[in-house]
CSV table of C-alpha atoms in Angstrom, one decimal:
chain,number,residue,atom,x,y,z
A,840,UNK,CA,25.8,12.7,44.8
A,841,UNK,CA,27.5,9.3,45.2
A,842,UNK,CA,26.5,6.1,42.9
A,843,UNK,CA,26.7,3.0,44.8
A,844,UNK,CA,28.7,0.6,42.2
A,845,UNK,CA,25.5,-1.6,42.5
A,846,UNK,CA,23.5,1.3,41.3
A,847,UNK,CA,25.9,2.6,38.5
A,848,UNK,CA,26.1,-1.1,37.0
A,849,UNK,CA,22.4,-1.4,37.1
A,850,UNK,CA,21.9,2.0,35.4
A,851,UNK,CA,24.6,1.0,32.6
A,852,UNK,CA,22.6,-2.6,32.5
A,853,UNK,CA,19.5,-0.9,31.7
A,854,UNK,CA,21.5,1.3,28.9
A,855,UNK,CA,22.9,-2.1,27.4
A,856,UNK,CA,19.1,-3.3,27.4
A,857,UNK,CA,17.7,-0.2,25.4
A,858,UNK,CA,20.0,-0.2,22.8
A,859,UNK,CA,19.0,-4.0,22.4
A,860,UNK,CA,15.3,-2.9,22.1
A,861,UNK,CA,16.1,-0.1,20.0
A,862,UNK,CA,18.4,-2.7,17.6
A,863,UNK,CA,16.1,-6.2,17.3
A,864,UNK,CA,12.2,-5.6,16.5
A,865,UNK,CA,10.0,-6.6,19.8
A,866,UNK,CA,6.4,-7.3,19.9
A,867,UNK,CA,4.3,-5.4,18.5
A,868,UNK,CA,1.4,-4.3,20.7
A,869,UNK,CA,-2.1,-2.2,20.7
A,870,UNK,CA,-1.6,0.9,22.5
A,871,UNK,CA,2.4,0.8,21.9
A,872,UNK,CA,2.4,4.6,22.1
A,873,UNK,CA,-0.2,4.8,24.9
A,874,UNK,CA,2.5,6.0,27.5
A,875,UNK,CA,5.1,7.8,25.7
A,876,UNK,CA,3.4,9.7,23.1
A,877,UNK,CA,-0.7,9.7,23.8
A,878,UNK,CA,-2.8,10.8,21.1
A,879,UNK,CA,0.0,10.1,17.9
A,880,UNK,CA,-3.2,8.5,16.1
A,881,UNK,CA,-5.2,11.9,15.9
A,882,UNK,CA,-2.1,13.6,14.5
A,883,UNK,CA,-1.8,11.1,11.9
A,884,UNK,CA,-5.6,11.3,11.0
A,885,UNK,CA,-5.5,15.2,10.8
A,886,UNK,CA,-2.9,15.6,8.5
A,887,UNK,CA,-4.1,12.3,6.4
A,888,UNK,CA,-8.1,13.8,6.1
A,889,UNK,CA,-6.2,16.9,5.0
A,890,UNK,CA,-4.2,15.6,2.6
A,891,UNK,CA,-7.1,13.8,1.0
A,892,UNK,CA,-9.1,16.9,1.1
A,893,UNK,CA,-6.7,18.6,-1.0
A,894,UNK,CA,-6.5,15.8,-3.4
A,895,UNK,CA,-8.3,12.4,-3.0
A,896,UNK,CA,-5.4,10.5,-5.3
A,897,UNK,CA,-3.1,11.2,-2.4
A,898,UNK,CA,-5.3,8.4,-0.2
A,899,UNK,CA,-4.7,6.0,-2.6
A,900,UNK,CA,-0.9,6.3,-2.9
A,901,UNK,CA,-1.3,5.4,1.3
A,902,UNK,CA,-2.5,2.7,0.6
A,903,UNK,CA,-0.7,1.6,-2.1
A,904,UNK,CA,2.4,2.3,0.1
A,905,UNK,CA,1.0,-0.5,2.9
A,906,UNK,CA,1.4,-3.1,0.2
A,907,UNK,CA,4.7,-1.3,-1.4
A,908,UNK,CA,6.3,-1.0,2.2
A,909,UNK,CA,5.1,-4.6,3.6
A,910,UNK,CA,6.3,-7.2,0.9
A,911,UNK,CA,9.6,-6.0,1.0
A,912,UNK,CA,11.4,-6.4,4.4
A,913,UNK,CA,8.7,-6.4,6.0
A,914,UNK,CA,6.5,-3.6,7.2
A,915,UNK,CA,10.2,-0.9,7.9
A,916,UNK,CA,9.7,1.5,6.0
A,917,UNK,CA,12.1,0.7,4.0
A,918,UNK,CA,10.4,2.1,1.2
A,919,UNK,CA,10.4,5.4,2.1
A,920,UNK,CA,14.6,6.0,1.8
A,921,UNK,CA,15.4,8.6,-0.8
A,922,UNK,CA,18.5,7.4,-3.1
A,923,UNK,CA,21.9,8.7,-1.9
A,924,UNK,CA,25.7,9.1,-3.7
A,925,UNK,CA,26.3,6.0,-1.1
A,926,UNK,CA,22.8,4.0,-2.1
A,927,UNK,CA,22.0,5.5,-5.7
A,928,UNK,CA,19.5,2.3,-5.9
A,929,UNK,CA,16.5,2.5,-3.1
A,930,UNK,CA,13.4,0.7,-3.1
A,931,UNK,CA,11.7,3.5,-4.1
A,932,UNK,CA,14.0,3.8,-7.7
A,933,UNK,CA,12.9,0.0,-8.3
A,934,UNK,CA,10.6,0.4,-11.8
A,935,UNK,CA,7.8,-2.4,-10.1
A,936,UNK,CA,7.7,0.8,-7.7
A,937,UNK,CA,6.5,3.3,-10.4
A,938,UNK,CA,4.7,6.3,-9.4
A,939,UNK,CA,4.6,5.7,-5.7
A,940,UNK,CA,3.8,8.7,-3.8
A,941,UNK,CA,2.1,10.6,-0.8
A,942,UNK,CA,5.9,10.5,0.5
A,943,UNK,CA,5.3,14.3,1.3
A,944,UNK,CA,2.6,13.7,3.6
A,945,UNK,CA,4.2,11.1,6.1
A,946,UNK,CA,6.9,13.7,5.9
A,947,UNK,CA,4.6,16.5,7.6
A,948,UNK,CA,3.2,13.6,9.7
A,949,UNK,CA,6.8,13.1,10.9
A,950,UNK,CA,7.8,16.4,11.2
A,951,UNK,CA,4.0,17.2,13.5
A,952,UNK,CA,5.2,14.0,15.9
A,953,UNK,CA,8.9,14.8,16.4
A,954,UNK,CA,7.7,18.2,17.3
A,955,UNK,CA,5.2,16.2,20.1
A,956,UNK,CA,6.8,13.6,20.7
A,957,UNK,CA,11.0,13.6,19.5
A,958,UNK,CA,12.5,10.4,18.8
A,959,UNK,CA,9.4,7.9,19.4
A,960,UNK,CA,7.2,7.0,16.4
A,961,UNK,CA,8.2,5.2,14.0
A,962,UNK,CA,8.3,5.6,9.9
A,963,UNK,CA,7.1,2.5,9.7
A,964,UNK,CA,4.0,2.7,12.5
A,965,UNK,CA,4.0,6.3,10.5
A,966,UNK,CA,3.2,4.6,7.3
A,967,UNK,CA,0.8,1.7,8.4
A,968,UNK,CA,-1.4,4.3,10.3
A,969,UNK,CA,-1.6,6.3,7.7
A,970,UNK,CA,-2.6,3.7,4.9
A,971,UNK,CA,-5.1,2.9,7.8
A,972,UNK,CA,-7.0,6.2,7.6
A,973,UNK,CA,-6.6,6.7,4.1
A,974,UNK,CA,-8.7,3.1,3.8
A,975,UNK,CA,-11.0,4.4,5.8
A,976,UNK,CA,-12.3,7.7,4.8
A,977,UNK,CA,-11.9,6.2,1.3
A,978,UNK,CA,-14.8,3.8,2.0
A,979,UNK,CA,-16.6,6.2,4.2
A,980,UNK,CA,-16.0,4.3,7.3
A,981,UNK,CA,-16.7,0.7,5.6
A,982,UNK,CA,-12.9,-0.6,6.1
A,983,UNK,CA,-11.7,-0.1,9.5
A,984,UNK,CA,-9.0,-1.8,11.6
A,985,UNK,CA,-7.1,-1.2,14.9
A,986,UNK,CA,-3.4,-2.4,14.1
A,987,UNK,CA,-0.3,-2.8,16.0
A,988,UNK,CA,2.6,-0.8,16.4
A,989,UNK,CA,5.8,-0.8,17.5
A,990,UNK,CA,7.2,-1.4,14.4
A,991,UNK,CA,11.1,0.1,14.1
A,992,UNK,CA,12.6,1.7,10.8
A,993,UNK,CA,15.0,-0.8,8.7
A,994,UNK,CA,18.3,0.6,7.3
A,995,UNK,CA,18.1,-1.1,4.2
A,996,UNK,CA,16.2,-0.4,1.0
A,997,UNK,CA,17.5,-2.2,-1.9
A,998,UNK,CA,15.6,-2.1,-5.8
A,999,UNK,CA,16.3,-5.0,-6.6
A,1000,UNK,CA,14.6,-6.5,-3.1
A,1001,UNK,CA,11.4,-4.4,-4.4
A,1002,UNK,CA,12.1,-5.9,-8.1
A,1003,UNK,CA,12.5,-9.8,-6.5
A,1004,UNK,CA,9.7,-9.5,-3.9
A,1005,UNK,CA,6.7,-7.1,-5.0
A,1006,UNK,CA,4.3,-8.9,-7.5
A,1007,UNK,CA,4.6,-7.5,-11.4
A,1008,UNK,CA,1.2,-6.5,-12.8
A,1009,UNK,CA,2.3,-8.6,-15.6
A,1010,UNK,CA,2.4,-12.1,-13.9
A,1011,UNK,CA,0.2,-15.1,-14.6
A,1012,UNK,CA,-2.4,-16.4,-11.8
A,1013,UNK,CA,0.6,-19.1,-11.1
A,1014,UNK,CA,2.9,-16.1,-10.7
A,1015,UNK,CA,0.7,-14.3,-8.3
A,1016,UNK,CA,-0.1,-17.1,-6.1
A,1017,UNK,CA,3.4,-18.4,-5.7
A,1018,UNK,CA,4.4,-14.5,-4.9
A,1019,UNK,CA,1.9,-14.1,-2.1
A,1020,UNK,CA,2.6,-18.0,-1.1
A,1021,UNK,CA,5.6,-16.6,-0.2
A,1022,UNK,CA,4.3,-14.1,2.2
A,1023,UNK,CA,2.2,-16.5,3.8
A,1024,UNK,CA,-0.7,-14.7,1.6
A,1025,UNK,CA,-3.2,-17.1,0.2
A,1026,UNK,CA,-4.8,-17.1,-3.0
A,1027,UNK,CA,-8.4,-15.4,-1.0
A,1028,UNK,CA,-5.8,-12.9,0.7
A,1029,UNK,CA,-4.3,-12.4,-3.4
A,1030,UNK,CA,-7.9,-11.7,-4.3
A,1031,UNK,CA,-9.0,-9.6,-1.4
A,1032,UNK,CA,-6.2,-7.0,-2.0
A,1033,UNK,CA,-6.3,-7.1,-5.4
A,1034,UNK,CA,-9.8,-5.2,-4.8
A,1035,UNK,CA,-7.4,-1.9,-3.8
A,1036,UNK,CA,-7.5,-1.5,-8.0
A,1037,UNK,CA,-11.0,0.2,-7.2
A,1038,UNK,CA,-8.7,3.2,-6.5
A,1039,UNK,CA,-5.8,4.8,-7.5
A,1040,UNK,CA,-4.5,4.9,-10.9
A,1041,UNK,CA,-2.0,3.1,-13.2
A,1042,UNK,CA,0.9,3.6,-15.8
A,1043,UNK,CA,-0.2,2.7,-19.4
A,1044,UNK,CA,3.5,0.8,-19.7
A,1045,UNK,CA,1.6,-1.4,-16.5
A,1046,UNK,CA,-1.1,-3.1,-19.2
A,1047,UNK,CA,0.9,-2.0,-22.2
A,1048,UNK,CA,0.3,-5.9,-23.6
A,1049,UNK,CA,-3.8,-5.7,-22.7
A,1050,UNK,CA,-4.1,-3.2,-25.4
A,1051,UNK,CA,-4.0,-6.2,-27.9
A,1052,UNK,CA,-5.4,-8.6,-26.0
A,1053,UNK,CA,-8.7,-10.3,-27.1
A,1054,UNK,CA,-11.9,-9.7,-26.0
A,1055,UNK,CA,-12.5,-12.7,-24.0
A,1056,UNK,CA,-9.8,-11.2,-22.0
A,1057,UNK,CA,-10.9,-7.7,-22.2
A,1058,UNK,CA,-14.3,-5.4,-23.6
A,1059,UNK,CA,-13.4,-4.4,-26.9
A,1060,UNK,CA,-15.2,-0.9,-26.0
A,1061,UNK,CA,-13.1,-0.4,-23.0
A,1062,UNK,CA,-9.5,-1.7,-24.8
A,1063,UNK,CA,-10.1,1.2,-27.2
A,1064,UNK,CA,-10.8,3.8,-24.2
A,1065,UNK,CA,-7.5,2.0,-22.7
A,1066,UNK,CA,-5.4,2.7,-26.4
A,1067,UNK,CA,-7.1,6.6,-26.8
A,1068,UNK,CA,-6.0,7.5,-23.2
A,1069,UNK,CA,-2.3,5.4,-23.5
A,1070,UNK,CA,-1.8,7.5,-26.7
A,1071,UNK,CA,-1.8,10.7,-25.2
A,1072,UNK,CA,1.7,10.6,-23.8
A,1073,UNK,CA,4.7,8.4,-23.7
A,1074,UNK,CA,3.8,6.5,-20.1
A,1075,UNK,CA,0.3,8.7,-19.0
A,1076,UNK,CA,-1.8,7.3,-16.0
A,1077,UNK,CA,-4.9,6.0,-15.7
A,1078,UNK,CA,-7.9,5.4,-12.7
A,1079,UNK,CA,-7.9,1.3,-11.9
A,1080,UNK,CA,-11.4,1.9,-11.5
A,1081,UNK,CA,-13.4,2.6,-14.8
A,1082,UNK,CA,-15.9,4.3,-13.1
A,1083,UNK,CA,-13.3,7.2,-12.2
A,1084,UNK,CA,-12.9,7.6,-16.1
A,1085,UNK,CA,-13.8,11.0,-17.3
A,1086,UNK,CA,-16.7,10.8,-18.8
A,1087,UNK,CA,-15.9,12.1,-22.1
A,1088,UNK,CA,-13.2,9.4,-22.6
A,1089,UNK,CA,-16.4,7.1,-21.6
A,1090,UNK,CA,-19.0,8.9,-23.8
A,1091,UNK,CA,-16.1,8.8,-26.7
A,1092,UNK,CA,-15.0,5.0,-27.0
A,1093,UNK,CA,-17.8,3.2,-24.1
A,1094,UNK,CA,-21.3,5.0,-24.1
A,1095,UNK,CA,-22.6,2.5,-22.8
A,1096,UNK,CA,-20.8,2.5,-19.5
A,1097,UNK,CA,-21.9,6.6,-18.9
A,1098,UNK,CA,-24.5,5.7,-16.2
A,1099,UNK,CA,-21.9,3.4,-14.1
A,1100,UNK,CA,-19.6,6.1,-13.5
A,1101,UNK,CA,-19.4,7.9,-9.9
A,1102,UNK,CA,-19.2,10.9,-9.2
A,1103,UNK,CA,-16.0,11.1,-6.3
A,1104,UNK,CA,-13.6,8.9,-7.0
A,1105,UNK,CA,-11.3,6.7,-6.0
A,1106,UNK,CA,-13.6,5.5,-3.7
A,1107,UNK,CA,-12.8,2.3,-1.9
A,1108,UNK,CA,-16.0,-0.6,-2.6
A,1109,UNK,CA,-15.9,-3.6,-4.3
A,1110,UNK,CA,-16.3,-2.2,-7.5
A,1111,UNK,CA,-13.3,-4.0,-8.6
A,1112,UNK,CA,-15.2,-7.5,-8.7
A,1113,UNK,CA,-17.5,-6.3,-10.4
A,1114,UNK,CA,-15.3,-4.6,-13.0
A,1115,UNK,CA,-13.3,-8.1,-13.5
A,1116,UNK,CA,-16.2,-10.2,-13.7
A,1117,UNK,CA,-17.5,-7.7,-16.3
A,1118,UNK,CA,-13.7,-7.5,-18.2
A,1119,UNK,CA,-12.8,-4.3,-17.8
A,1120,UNK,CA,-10.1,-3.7,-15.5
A,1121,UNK,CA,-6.3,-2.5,-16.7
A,1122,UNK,CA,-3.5,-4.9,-14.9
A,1123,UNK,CA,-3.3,-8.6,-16.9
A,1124,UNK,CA,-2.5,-9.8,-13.2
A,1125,UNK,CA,-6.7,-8.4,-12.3
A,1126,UNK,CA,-8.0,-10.6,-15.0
A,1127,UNK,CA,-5.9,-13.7,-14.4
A,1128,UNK,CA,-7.8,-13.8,-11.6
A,1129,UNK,CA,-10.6,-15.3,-13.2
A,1130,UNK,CA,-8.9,-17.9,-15.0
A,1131,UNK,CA,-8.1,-20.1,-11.7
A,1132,UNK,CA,-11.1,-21.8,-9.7
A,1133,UNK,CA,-10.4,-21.0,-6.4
A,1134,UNK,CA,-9.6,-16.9,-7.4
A,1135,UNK,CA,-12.6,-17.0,-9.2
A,1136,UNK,CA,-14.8,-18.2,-6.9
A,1137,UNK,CA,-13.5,-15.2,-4.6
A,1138,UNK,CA,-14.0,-12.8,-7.3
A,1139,UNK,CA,-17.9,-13.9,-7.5
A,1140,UNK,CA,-18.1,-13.7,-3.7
A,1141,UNK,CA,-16.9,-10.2,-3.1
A,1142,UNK,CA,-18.9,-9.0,-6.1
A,1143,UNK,CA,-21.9,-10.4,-4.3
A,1144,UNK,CA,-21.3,-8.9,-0.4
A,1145,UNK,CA,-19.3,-5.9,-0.5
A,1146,UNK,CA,-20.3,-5.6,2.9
A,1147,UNK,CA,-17.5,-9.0,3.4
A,1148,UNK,CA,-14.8,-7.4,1.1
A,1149,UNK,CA,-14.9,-4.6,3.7
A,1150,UNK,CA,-14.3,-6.7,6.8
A,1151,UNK,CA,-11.9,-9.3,4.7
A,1152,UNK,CA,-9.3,-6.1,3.0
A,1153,UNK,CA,-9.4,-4.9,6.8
A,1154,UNK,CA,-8.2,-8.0,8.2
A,1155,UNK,CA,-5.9,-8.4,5.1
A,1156,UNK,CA,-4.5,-4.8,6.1
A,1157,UNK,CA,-3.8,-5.8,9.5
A,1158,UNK,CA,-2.0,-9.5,8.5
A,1159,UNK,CA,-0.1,-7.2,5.9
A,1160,UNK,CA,1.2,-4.6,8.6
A,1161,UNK,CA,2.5,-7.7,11.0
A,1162,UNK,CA,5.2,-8.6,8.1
A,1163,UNK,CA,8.8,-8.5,9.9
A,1164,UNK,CA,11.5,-7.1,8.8
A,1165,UNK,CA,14.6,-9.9,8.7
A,1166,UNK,CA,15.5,-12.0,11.1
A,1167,UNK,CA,18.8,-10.2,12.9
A,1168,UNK,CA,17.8,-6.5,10.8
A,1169,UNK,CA,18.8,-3.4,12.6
A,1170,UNK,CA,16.1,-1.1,13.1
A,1171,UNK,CA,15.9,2.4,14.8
A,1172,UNK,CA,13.4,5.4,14.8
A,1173,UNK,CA,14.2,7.2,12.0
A,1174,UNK,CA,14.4,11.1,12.9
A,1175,UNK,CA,13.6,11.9,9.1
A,1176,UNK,CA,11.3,9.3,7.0
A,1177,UNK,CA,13.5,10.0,3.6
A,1178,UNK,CA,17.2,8.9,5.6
A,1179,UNK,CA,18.4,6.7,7.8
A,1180,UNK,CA,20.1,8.2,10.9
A,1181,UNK,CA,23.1,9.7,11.1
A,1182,UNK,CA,23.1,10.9,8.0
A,1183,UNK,CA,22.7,14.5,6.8
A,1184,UNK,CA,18.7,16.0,6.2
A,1185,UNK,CA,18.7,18.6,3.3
A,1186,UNK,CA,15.3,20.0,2.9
């Protein structure tokens, strides 16, 4: 078969034009998938309802990764490269980033869609879709959100970026809003994620300092639940939520709080308002939210209409997954979440 010249230079034209789509970030867009790899959603809701099944903590690390991902590079996926002899330091080594997890199941996610479709979704849609469903059968149904994709996979992951850009749980109010200010996060958008401390759990060496603090800053009852759990092992965890504590922590140090707790956890309400209204939440940077007018006037709102934290942390999610990576990044669709490409897979 003869190629006219007109034809061959159209054809390498058209090459020259992938590679630039596959390099530079476009638009991202509803649907993205719709043609080239139909029905990439269901595959990531099976395996995420699954996973959450087996063990509900496992929702809240997707979450958590959303926010983890996001602030750093934008939403890339960035946060998801394993160290290597070449880059001993990734995002994922950073100490802000301790005990981030659920890696394992956007790797079976992964390996279900390259098996459907090879070569066409993301890490990074991978990841964002994934904190989506986890939200959502974590609050029952109550936060839900359509977001974009056609987000491609960044090549960099750097600990120190995750160290500079990811907010400490440490900080001061001024901290935290200058952090999120950053981002183009306001101080109702700080408040409004800060309520995804209903789940999850955290590190003792997270609130280390709130273990002395005083209680106008924290219940006395629930600082000495905090200090009998924190003494158990040299850095143990410990459910955001209070009402996720085992009960015979609660009956031991904070009777009083036995008929608040729930019976599933982790599950995703606005529990957290009222926990910080009431003083008894772990991070310093959830209680500093009361001590600025503006925060704590969101605070008292979302205690009052859950029903609004719901719709607000959806729309949150959304303007969190719409973070770019770098102007002039390299992206490309990772063929493995844990490596970039090119670069040898050992299982």
């Amino acid at each position: 078969m003869k190629v006219s010249a007109a034809a061959a230079a159209a054809a390498a034209l058209l090459v020259v034009v992938v590679a630039a789509a596959q390099a530079e970030a476009s638009e991202l867009k509803l649907g993205y998938y719709g043609k080239t790899c139909r029905g990439w959603e269901n595959v990531v809701k099976y395996h995420v309802a699954k996973a959450i099944r087996a063990n509900r903590a496992s929702g809240a690390a997707l979450v958590r990764l959303i926010f983890h991902d996001c602030f750093v590079r934008g939403c890339d996926a960035s946060v998801l490269l394993d160290p290597t002899p070449a880059n001993p330091h990734t995002e994922k080594t950073a100490p802000i980033n301790i005990g981030l997890a659920a890696f394992e199941v956007i790797d079976e996610i992964k390996a279900a869609l390259e098996e459907r479709c090879p070569g066409t979704v993301s890490c990074s849609d991978i990841l964002v879709f994934a904190a989506r469903d986890a939200s959502s059968i974590l609050s029952n149904g109550h936060v839900h959100f359509d977001p974009p994709a056609g987000r491609l996979d960044g090549k960099v992951s750097r600990a120190a970026d995750a160290q500079r850009d990811l907010p400490d749980s440490t900080f001061t109010i001024g901290e935290l809003i200058r952090n999120f200010r950053r981002k183009n996060f306001t101080v109702e958008e700080l408040v409004i994620l800060s309520g995804a401390h209903a789940i999850g759990v955290g590190h003792c060496s997270s609130f280390r300092a709130r273990l002395t603090s005083p209680p106008s800053q924290i219940v006395p009852a629930y600082r000495n639940l905090l200090s009998g759990r924190c003494a158990a092992g040299p850095d143990p965890v410990v459910p955001n939520n209070v009402r996720d504590e085992d009960p015979r922590a609660v009956a031991a140090a904070f009777p009083s709080f036995l008929k608040k707790l729930r019976r599933s956890g982790d599950f995703l309400d606005n529990s957290y308002y009222h926990n910080n209204l009431a003083r008894i939440v772990t991070f310093n940077s959830d209680w500093q939210l009361l001590t600025e007018k503006e925060a704590l006037g969101h605070v008292k709102e979302y205690a009052e209409n859950g029903t609004l934290w719901d719709e607000d942390f959806s729309d949150a999610l959304v303007k969190l997954s719409k973070l770019p990576m770098p102007p002039r990044s390299k992206g490309e669709i990772r063929s493995h979440c844990r490596v970039v490409n090119g670069h040898h897979h050992h299982h």
